[in-house]
Amino acid sequence: MDQSTLLSYCMTKPGAVQSVRQEWQANQIKVGEVMFAMTHTVDGRPAVSLKSSAEMAEALRSAFNAAVPGERLNKAHWSTLFLDGDIPDSQFYQLVDASWQWAVAGLPEATRQTLNI
């Protein structure tokens, strides 16, 4: 998996908006005002950070060496996933979908209606 492909996939999610966080040299992808993904480089390795339940985050970290607690983010709900590690490419798509759904569930109803989601 490469960052460009993953970022493009994130941007297909309804309501997705990208911004750059200069101090982290990261692309943040939000739905409404809630971030659901961040592509960045950690220790020279391409990575994405995704949000999930604390239980899902723990399961990911147990299943894959390339999944670690979120870099610069809440470690209970955010996992940083190295794109060059042991996570299958297909798994990244499912994890992005789950992170987007997690973010949308936390949006106020009025925001969801405005975004038609």
N, CA and C atoms as an extended XYZ file, in Angstrom:
351
Properties=species:S:1:pos:R:3:atomname:S:1:resname:S:1:resid:I:1 pbc="F F F"
N         0.858       -1.175        0.000 N   MET     1
C         0.000        0.000        0.000 CA  MET     1
C         0.898        1.230        0.000 C   MET     1
N         0.488        2.250       -0.740 N   ASP     2
C         1.250        3.498       -0.706 CA  ASP     2
C         0.328        4.632       -0.246 C   ASP     2
N         0.945        5.712        0.230 N   GLN     3
C         0.169        6.812        0.806 CA  GLN     3
C        -0.770        7.460       -0.197 C   GLN     3
N        -0.332        7.605       -1.433 N   SER     4
C        -1.166        8.248       -2.448 CA  SER     4
C        -2.447        7.462       -2.697 C   SER     4
N        -2.322        6.151       -2.824 N   THR     5
C        -3.494        5.293       -3.038 CA  THR     5
C        -4.436        5.366       -1.843 C   THR     5
N        -3.866        5.300       -0.652 N   LEU     6
C        -4.686        5.330        0.558 CA  LEU     6
C        -5.376        6.680        0.722 C   LEU     6
N        -4.651        7.759        0.466 N   LEU     7
C        -5.237        9.099        0.565 CA  LEU     7
C        -6.370        9.249       -0.445 C   LEU     7
N        -6.159        8.770       -1.657 N   SER     8
C        -7.217        8.823       -2.677 CA  SER     8
C        -8.453        8.058       -2.221 C   SER     8
N        -8.253        6.885       -1.616 N   TYR     9
C        -9.388        6.115       -1.126 CA  TYR     9
C       -10.128        6.866       -0.019 C   TYR     9
N        -9.382        7.462        0.903 N   CYS    10
C       -10.007        8.237        1.984 CA  CYS    10
C       -10.894        9.343        1.414 C   CYS    10
N       -10.430        9.958        0.344 N   MET    11
C       -11.165       11.081       -0.232 CA  MET    11
C       -12.431       10.648       -0.970 C   MET    11
N       -12.617        9.340       -1.200 N   THR    12
C       -13.860        8.863       -1.811 CA  THR    12
C       -14.989        8.757       -0.792 C   THR    12
N       -14.661        8.826        0.487 N   LYS    13
C       -15.687        8.703        1.519 CA  LYS    13
C       -16.568        9.954        1.501 C   LYS    13
N       -17.878        9.796        1.595 N   PRO    14
C       -18.782       10.961        1.572 CA  PRO    14
C       -18.420       11.988        2.647 C   PRO    14
N       -18.333       13.247        2.230 N   GLY    15
C       -18.050       14.340        3.155 CA  GLY    15
C       -16.584       14.522        3.495 C   GLY    15
N       -15.699       13.703        2.915 N   ALA    16
C       -14.272       13.781        3.249 CA  ALA    16
C       -13.661       15.086        2.758 C   ALA    16
N       -12.871       15.700        3.634 N   VAL    17
C       -12.152       16.935        3.325 CA  VAL    17
C       -10.728       16.761        3.827 C   VAL    17
N        -9.777       17.160        2.997 N   GLN    18
C        -8.367       17.018        3.348 CA  GLN    18
C        -7.782       18.364        3.749 C   GLN    18
N        -6.918       18.337        4.755 N   SER    19
C        -6.148       19.513        5.134 CA  SER    19
C        -4.739       19.049        5.488 C   SER    19
N        -3.810       19.980        5.480 N   VAL    20
C        -2.424       19.646        5.799 CA  VAL    20
C        -2.090       20.208        7.166 C   VAL    20
N        -1.534       19.381        7.997 N   ARG    21
C        -1.047       19.806        9.313 CA  ARG    21
C         0.462       19.958        9.180 C   ARG    21
N         0.892       21.205        8.928 N   GLN    22
C         2.291       21.474        8.600 CA  GLN    22
C         3.270       20.994        9.667 C   GLN    22
N         2.972       21.274       10.942 N   GLU    23
C         3.931       20.933       11.992 CA  GLU    23
C         4.153       19.425       12.121 C   GLU    23
N         3.212       18.624       11.644 N   TRP    24
C         3.360       17.171       11.673 CA  TRP    24
C         3.710       16.618       10.295 C   TRP    24
N         3.697       17.481        9.277 N   GLN    25
C         3.877       17.056        7.894 CA  GLN    25
C         2.933       15.896        7.582 C   GLN    25
N         1.657       16.158        7.844 N   ALA    26
C         0.635       15.118        7.711 CA  ALA    26
C        -0.572       15.634        6.946 C   ALA    26
N        -1.223       14.736        6.234 N   ASN    27
C        -2.501       15.020        5.596 CA  ASN    27
C        -3.595       14.503        6.517 C   ASN    27
N        -4.449       15.404        6.964 N   GLN    28
C        -5.566       15.011        7.811 CA  GLN    28
C        -6.815       14.924        6.943 C   GLN    28
N        -7.589       13.883        7.134 N   ILE    29
C        -8.836       13.719        6.406 CA  ILE    29
C        -9.951       13.701        7.429 C   ILE    29
N       -10.897       14.619        7.231 N   LYS    30
C       -12.001       14.780        8.168 CA  LYS    30
C       -13.331       14.603        7.457 C   LYS    30
N       -14.329       14.259        8.255 N   VAL    31
C       -15.718       14.311        7.823 CA  VAL    31
C       -16.383       15.228        8.834 C   VAL    31
N       -17.042       16.267        8.337 N   GLY    32
C       -17.480       17.310        9.252 CA  GLY    32
C       -16.225       17.909        9.860 C   GLY    32
N       -16.194       18.050       11.154 N   GLU    33
C       -14.990       18.536       11.836 CA  GLU    33
C       -14.234       17.420       12.541 C   GLU    33
N       -14.577       16.170       12.234 N   VAL    34
C       -13.992       15.028       12.922 CA  VAL    34
C       -12.987       14.322       12.012 C   VAL    34
N       -11.752       14.229       12.467 N   MET    35
C       -10.726       13.542       11.696 CA  MET    35
C       -10.949       12.028       11.785 C   MET    35
N       -10.838       11.357       10.623 N   PHE    36
C       -10.944        9.898       10.627 CA  PHE    36
C        -9.684        9.223       10.090 C   PHE    36
N        -8.790        9.996        9.482 N   ALA    37
C        -7.544        9.422        8.983 CA  ALA    37
C        -6.479       10.501        8.894 C   ALA    37
N        -5.235       10.051        9.012 N   MET    38
C        -4.108       10.961        8.842 CA  MET    38
C        -2.972       10.167        8.204 C   MET    38
N        -2.547       10.617        7.020 N   THR    39
C        -1.388        9.993        6.392 CA  THR    39
C        -0.166       10.816        6.748 C   THR    39
N         0.912       10.114        7.078 N   HIS    40
C         2.128       10.796        7.503 CA  HIS    40
C         3.289        9.811        7.442 C   HIS    40
N         4.457       10.297        7.833 N   THR    41
C         5.641        9.462        7.889 CA  THR    41
C         6.110        9.406        9.338 C   THR    41
N         6.408        8.208        9.813 N   VAL    42
C         6.872        8.011       11.182 CA  VAL    42
C         8.212        7.277       11.112 C   VAL    42
N         9.235        7.910       11.624 N   ASP    43
C        10.579        7.322       11.590 CA  ASP    43
C        10.969        6.885       10.177 C   ASP    43
N        10.608        7.715        9.197 N   GLY    44
C        10.961        7.438        7.814 CA  GLY    44
C        10.087        6.417        7.113 C   GLY    44
N         9.055        5.925        7.785 N   ARG    45
C         8.167        4.911        7.213 CA  ARG    45
C         6.802        5.523        6.908 C   ARG    45
N         6.220        5.196        5.733 N   PRO    46
C         4.881        5.689        5.414 CA  PRO    46
C         3.851        5.051        6.339 C   PRO    46
N         2.917        5.878        6.814 N   ALA    47
C         1.936        5.381        7.781 CA  ALA    47
C         0.605        6.098        7.612 C   ALA    47
N        -0.420        5.476        8.169 N   VAL    48
C        -1.734        6.096        8.305 CA  VAL    48
C        -2.174        5.879        9.739 C   VAL    48
N        -2.798        6.885       10.312 N   SER    49
C        -3.400        6.743       11.630 CA  SER    49
C        -4.907        6.744       11.452 C   SER    49
N        -5.565        5.763       12.085 N   LEU    50
C        -7.011        5.601       11.957 CA  LEU    50
C        -7.638        5.465       13.330 C   LEU    50
N        -8.874        5.938       13.431 N   LYS    51
C        -9.608        5.917       14.692 CA  LYS    51
C       -10.499        4.677       14.752 C   LYS    51
N       -10.649        4.153       15.974 N   SER    52
C       -11.521        2.991       16.181 CA  SER    52
C       -11.901        2.926       17.651 C   SER    52
N       -12.688        1.932       17.977 N   SER    53
C       -12.962        1.678       19.390 CA  SER    53
C       -11.660        1.228       20.049 C   SER    53
N       -11.583        1.358       21.344 N   ALA    54
C       -10.398        0.915       22.076 CA  ALA    54
C       -10.189       -0.589       21.891 C   ALA    54
N       -11.273       -1.347       21.838 N   GLU    55
C       -11.183       -2.794       21.661 CA  GLU    55
C       -10.613       -3.154       20.282 C   GLU    55
N       -11.075       -2.450       19.260 N   MET    56
C       -10.573       -2.694       17.908 CA  MET    56
C        -9.095       -2.314       17.812 C   MET    56
N        -8.724       -1.213       18.439 N   ALA    57
C        -7.323       -0.779       18.423 CA  ALA    57
C        -6.429       -1.849       19.047 C   ALA    57
N        -6.848       -2.395       20.173 N   GLU    58
C        -6.071       -3.449       20.831 CA  GLU    58
C        -5.985       -4.697       19.961 C   GLU    58
N        -7.087       -5.052       19.316 N   ALA    59
C        -7.095       -6.230       18.451 CA  ALA    59
C        -6.134       -6.046       17.273 C   ALA    59
N        -6.124       -4.864       16.695 N   LEU    60
C        -5.209       -4.575       15.589 CA  LEU    60
C        -3.757       -4.714       16.024 C   LEU    60
N        -3.458       -4.129       17.157 N   ARG    61
C        -2.081       -4.155       17.660 CA  ARG    61
C        -1.637       -5.566       18.021 C   ARG    61
N        -2.580       -6.408       18.418 N   SER    62
C        -2.260       -7.802       18.722 CA  SER    62
C        -2.059       -8.626       17.452 C   SER    62
N        -2.801       -8.275       16.403 N   ALA    63
C        -2.771       -9.063       15.174 CA  ALA    63
C        -1.616       -8.708       14.239 C   ALA    63
N        -1.168       -7.440       14.271 N   PHE    64
C        -0.181       -6.991       13.293 CA  PHE    64
C         0.977       -6.267       13.967 C   PHE    64
N         2.185       -6.614       13.568 N   ASN    65
C         3.376       -5.904       14.059 CA  ASN    65
C         3.394       -4.461       13.570 C   ASN    65
N         2.765       -4.201       12.419 N   ALA    66
C         2.772       -2.870       11.808 CA  ALA    66
C         1.718       -1.943       12.405 C   ALA    66
N         1.023       -2.360       13.431 N   ALA    67
C         0.014       -1.531       14.105 CA  ALA    67
C         0.523       -1.180       15.495 C   ALA    67
N         0.619        0.119       15.762 N   VAL    68
C         1.114        0.607       17.051 CA  VAL    68
C         0.178        1.688       17.568 C   VAL    68
N         0.271        2.030       18.848 N   PRO    69
C        -0.564        3.127       19.356 CA  PRO    69
C        -0.360        4.399       18.526 C   PRO    69
N        -1.419        5.184       18.408 N   GLY    70
C        -1.421        6.363       17.559 CA  GLY    70
C        -0.276        7.320       17.819 C   GLY    70
N         0.456        7.643       16.784 N   GLU    71
C         1.528        8.626       16.847 CA  GLU    71
C         0.894       10.014       16.951 C   GLU    71
N         1.168       10.734       18.043 N   ARG    72
C         0.688       12.103       18.295 CA  ARG    72
C        -0.812       12.187       18.571 C   ARG    72
N        -1.471       11.070       18.773 N   LEU    73
C        -2.927       11.052       18.936 CA  LEU    73
C        -3.299       10.235       20.173 C   LEU    73
N        -4.583       10.280       20.539 N   ASN    74
C        -5.081        9.499       21.669 CA  ASN    74
C        -4.779        8.027       21.439 C   ASN    74
N        -3.983        7.463       22.306 N   LYS    75
C        -3.485        6.110       22.105 CA  LYS    75
C        -4.550        5.028       22.316 C   LYS    75
N        -5.626        5.361       23.010 N   ALA    76
C        -6.683        4.368       23.227 CA  ALA    76
C        -7.494        4.135       21.957 C   ALA    76
N        -7.730        5.195       21.186 N   HIS    77
C        -8.630        5.091       20.034 CA  HIS    77
C        -7.946        5.232       18.683 C   HIS    77
N        -6.698        5.627       18.668 N   TRP    78
C        -5.993        5.819       17.404 CA  TRP    78
C        -4.858        4.821       17.283 C   TRP    78
N        -4.764        4.217       16.109 N   SER    79
C        -3.653        3.317       15.801 CA  SER    79
C        -2.911        3.864       14.595 C   SER    79
N        -1.600        3.814       14.669 N   THR    80
C        -0.765        4.145       13.527 CA  THR    80
C        -0.391        2.836       12.859 C   THR    80
N        -0.681        2.755       11.561 N   LEU    81
C        -0.465        1.541       10.783 CA  LEU    81
C         0.599        1.822        9.732 C   LEU    81
N         1.684        1.078        9.773 N   PHE    82
C         2.740        1.262        8.792 CA  PHE    82
C         2.342        0.588        7.484 C   PHE    82
N         2.440        1.346        6.398 N   LEU    83
C         1.991        0.846        5.098 CA  LEU    83
C         2.933       -0.190        4.510 C   LEU    83
N         4.155       -0.239        5.020 N   ASP    84
C         5.145       -1.185        4.499 CA  ASP    84
C         5.327       -2.400        5.414 C   ASP    84
N         4.338       -2.653        6.244 N   GLY    85
C         4.449       -3.745        7.207 CA  GLY    85
C         3.646       -4.970        6.821 C   GLY    85
N         3.159       -5.687        7.824 N   ASP    86
C         2.507       -6.977        7.622 CA  ASP    86
C         0.987       -6.911        7.466 C   ASP    86
N         0.449       -5.723        7.259 N   ILE    87
C        -1.004       -5.581        7.097 CA  ILE    87
C        -1.337       -5.707        5.606 C   ILE    87
N        -2.231       -6.628        5.230 N   PRO    88
C        -2.612       -6.770        3.815 CA  PRO    88
C        -3.285       -5.501        3.292 C   PRO    88
N        -3.045       -5.176        2.030 N   ASP    89
C        -3.627       -3.971        1.431 CA  ASP    89
C        -5.142       -3.924        1.602 C   ASP    89
N        -5.812       -5.059        1.402 N   SER    90
C        -7.277       -5.084        1.508 CA  SER    90
C        -7.740       -4.681        2.909 C   SER    90
N        -6.953       -4.977        3.909 N   GLN    91
C        -7.310       -4.641        5.295 CA  GLN    91
C        -7.351       -3.117        5.496 C   GLN    91
N        -6.462       -2.388        4.823 N   PHE    92
C        -6.450       -0.933        4.960 CA  PHE    92
C        -7.778       -0.323        4.533 C   PHE    92
N        -8.355       -0.831        3.448 N   TYR    93
C        -9.634       -0.299        2.975 CA  TYR    93
C       -10.728       -0.522        4.017 C   TYR    93
N       -10.766       -1.701        4.588 N   GLN    94
C       -11.771       -1.995        5.612 CA  GLN    94
C       -11.574       -1.113        6.846 C   GLN    94
N       -10.331       -0.881        7.217 N   LEU    95
C       -10.049       -0.063        8.395 CA  LEU    95
C       -10.384        1.409        8.155 C   LEU    95
N       -10.142        1.902        6.950 N   VAL    96
C       -10.546        3.275        6.616 CA  VAL    96
C       -12.064        3.387        6.692 C   VAL    96
N       -12.768        2.407        6.132 N   ASP    97
C       -14.238        2.419        6.181 CA  ASP    97
C       -14.727        2.463        7.627 C   ASP    97
N       -14.149        1.635        8.473 N   ALA    98
C       -14.565        1.584        9.879 CA  ALA    98
C       -14.258        2.904       10.591 C   ALA    98
N       -13.117        3.500       10.291 N   SER    99
C       -12.756        4.767       10.921 CA  SER    99
C       -13.712        5.875       10.488 C   SER    99
N       -14.045        5.901        9.189 N   TRP   100
C       -15.000        6.894        8.688 CA  TRP   100
C       -16.356        6.715        9.370 C   TRP   100
N       -16.809        5.470        9.476 N   GLN   101
C       -18.093        5.200       10.127 CA  GLN   101
C       -18.068        5.623       11.594 C   GLN   101
N       -16.958        5.378       12.265 N   TRP   102
C       -16.794        5.777       13.672 CA  TRP   102
C       -16.916        7.302       13.785 C   TRP   102
N       -16.275        8.018       12.866 N   ALA   103
C       -16.314        9.483       12.888 CA  ALA   103
C       -17.725        9.999       12.597 C   ALA   103
N       -18.374        9.424       11.595 N   VAL   104
C       -19.727        9.858       11.227 CA  VAL   104
C       -20.700        9.631       12.384 C   VAL   104
N       -20.550        8.529       13.087 N   ALA   105
C       -21.442        8.232       14.215 CA  ALA   105
C       -21.335        9.293       15.308 C   ALA   105
N       -20.201        9.951       15.394 N   GLY   106
C       -20.006       10.979       16.413 CA  GLY   106
C       -20.434       12.368       15.988 C   GLY   106
N       -20.853       12.519       14.747 N   LEU   107
C       -21.290       13.831       14.265 CA  LEU   107
C       -22.705       14.148       14.727 C   LEU   107
N       -22.986       15.410       14.973 N   PRO   108
C       -24.372       15.793       15.271 CA  PRO   108
C       -25.283       15.470       14.079 C   PRO   108
N       -26.509       15.153       14.356 N   GLU   109
C       -27.475       14.818       13.299 CA  GLU   109
C       -27.561       15.920       12.252 C   GLU   109
N       -27.555       17.174       12.675 N   ALA   110
C       -27.642       18.296       11.727 CA  ALA   110
C       -26.464       18.286       10.762 C   ALA   110
N       -25.288       17.960       11.238 N   THR   111
C       -24.107       17.896       10.363 CA  THR   111
C       -24.242       16.744        9.375 C   THR   111
N       -24.717       15.594        9.844 N   ARG   112
C       -24.908       14.451        8.949 CA  ARG   112
C       -25.914       14.791        7.853 C   ARG   112
N       -26.973       15.498        8.221 N   GLN   113
C       -27.977       15.884        7.236 CA  GLN   113
C       -27.403       16.868        6.224 C   GLN   113
N       -26.618       17.824        6.687 N   THR   114
C       -25.990       18.801        5.799 CA  THR   114
C       -25.072       18.106        4.807 C   THR   114
N       -24.360       17.083        5.269 N   LEU   115
C       -23.430       16.333        4.413 CA  LEU   115
C       -24.121       15.217        3.620 C   LEU   115
N       -25.431       15.016        3.851 N   ASN   116
C       -26.193       13.955        3.209 CA  ASN   116
C       -25.611       12.573        3.484 C   ASN   116
N       -25.256       12.328        4.747 N   ILE   117
C       -24.725       11.011        5.108 CA  ILE   117
C       -25.466       10.461        6.320 C   ILE   117
